[in-house]
XYZ file of C-alpha atoms in Angstrom:
133
model
C 88.805 81.432 73.065
C 87.304 80.675 76.251
C 86.103 82.913 78.115
C 87.176 84.292 81.894
C 84.113 82.690 83.564
C 84.102 79.592 81.896
C 87.323 78.694 83.399
C 86.273 80.026 85.849
C 83.140 78.105 86.383
C 85.223 74.915 85.843
C 87.766 75.560 88.140
C 85.105 75.504 90.524
C 83.092 72.787 89.908
C 86.377 70.485 88.777
C 88.133 71.657 92.695
C 84.919 70.786 94.577
C 85.526 75.025 95.927
C 81.526 75.002 96.627
C 79.858 71.919 99.096
C 76.812 70.470 97.682
C 74.596 72.602 99.729
C 76.014 75.845 98.482
C 76.109 74.966 94.745
C 72.457 74.245 94.579
C 72.015 78.548 94.402
C 75.241 79.071 92.618
C 74.203 76.275 90.110
C 70.341 77.337 89.633
C 70.019 80.847 89.854
C 73.647 82.351 90.389
C 76.256 83.393 92.773
C 74.286 86.120 93.174
C 71.207 84.347 94.742
C 73.539 82.683 97.485
C 72.652 83.421 101.121
C 75.319 86.417 101.945
C 75.957 84.419 105.009
C 77.853 81.539 103.419
C 78.885 84.089 100.560
C 80.872 86.489 102.684
C 83.228 84.025 104.209
C 84.331 83.513 100.522
C 84.960 87.013 99.296
C 88.395 87.961 99.652
C 88.305 91.585 98.049
C 92.251 92.483 99.219
C 92.999 89.579 96.025
C 91.329 90.613 93.548
C 89.955 88.621 90.252
C 93.118 85.972 90.959
C 90.614 84.352 94.106
C 88.027 82.336 92.112
C 84.752 83.454 94.282
C 85.438 86.702 93.847
C 85.722 86.069 90.180
C 82.473 84.328 89.919
C 80.843 87.144 92.122
C 82.486 90.204 89.485
C 81.603 88.265 86.033
C 78.244 87.619 87.003
C 77.683 90.493 88.164
C 79.070 92.159 84.773
C 76.284 90.172 82.879
C 73.705 91.473 85.427
C 74.421 95.013 84.727
C 74.580 94.413 81.108
C 71.141 92.732 81.269
C 70.294 96.026 83.760
C 71.105 98.656 80.847
C 69.086 96.959 77.729
C 65.976 96.886 80.291
C 67.121 100.969 81.379
C 67.382 101.824 78.023
C 64.330 99.870 76.895
C 62.045 101.529 79.119
C 64.224 104.418 79.838
C 66.739 105.652 77.569
C 69.089 105.431 79.803
C 71.365 102.793 81.073
C 74.086 102.637 84.085
C 77.831 103.567 83.318
C 79.586 100.614 83.013
C 82.630 102.325 83.967
C 81.252 102.499 87.611
C 81.245 97.837 87.358
C 85.179 97.585 88.360
C 86.376 94.281 90.972
C 87.208 96.416 93.869
C 83.884 98.692 94.236
C 81.543 95.835 93.644
C 83.357 93.108 95.848
C 83.323 95.874 98.605
C 80.013 96.866 97.971
C 78.518 93.154 98.284
C 80.820 92.038 100.607
C 79.865 95.141 103.276
C 76.188 94.884 102.249
C 76.305 90.440 103.446
C 78.009 91.255 106.532
C 75.607 93.461 107.411
C 72.630 91.439 106.068
C 73.810 87.462 105.751
C 70.103 86.093 105.730
C 69.829 88.609 102.032
C 71.478 88.036 99.236
C 73.908 90.080 96.738
C 71.083 90.308 94.126
C 69.879 92.698 96.826
C 73.114 94.856 97.106
C 73.042 95.011 92.967
C 69.706 95.864 92.328
C 70.489 99.051 95.220
C 73.926 99.951 92.795
C 71.134 99.654 89.596
C 68.919 102.065 90.982
C 71.009 104.501 92.755
C 74.059 104.442 90.218
C 75.060 107.128 87.930
C 72.661 106.945 84.615
C 73.851 107.817 80.417
C 71.316 108.972 78.955
C 70.660 108.621 75.317
C 68.134 109.643 72.609
C 65.724 107.054 71.457
C 66.637 106.848 68.020
C 70.186 105.843 69.205
C 68.251 102.670 71.012
C 68.506 99.005 69.930
C 64.998 98.268 68.561
C 65.033 94.979 68.121
C 62.242 94.592 66.315
C 62.133 97.903 63.781
C 63.387 97.550 60.800
């Protein structure tokens, strides 16, 4: 079974969703590093994940927050409550940020979200340590 991200990326490439000039940041660094001024025109939060650019952004954010959680668990023994990461909240957050900051990148909005999001504290014994046997 193929992941939704794999399928969404395939459609984007197959149908030429991104022009050559717009594709470069997405291909090399992910949609989170795209230019806000260009990206915001493609996002349509009211259409949810049925709109391909929305889905690409949301799935990128899920992966980014998951990676941040690994760091947070290892360094601070807490992590972001991923139940806060729903498509409506994230899409509106990025659209609002990008409208206000067209020269910035969506990753800045997500970094702020991670810093301010409610964290779940865990005991150090419950964290994963790949070097411990």
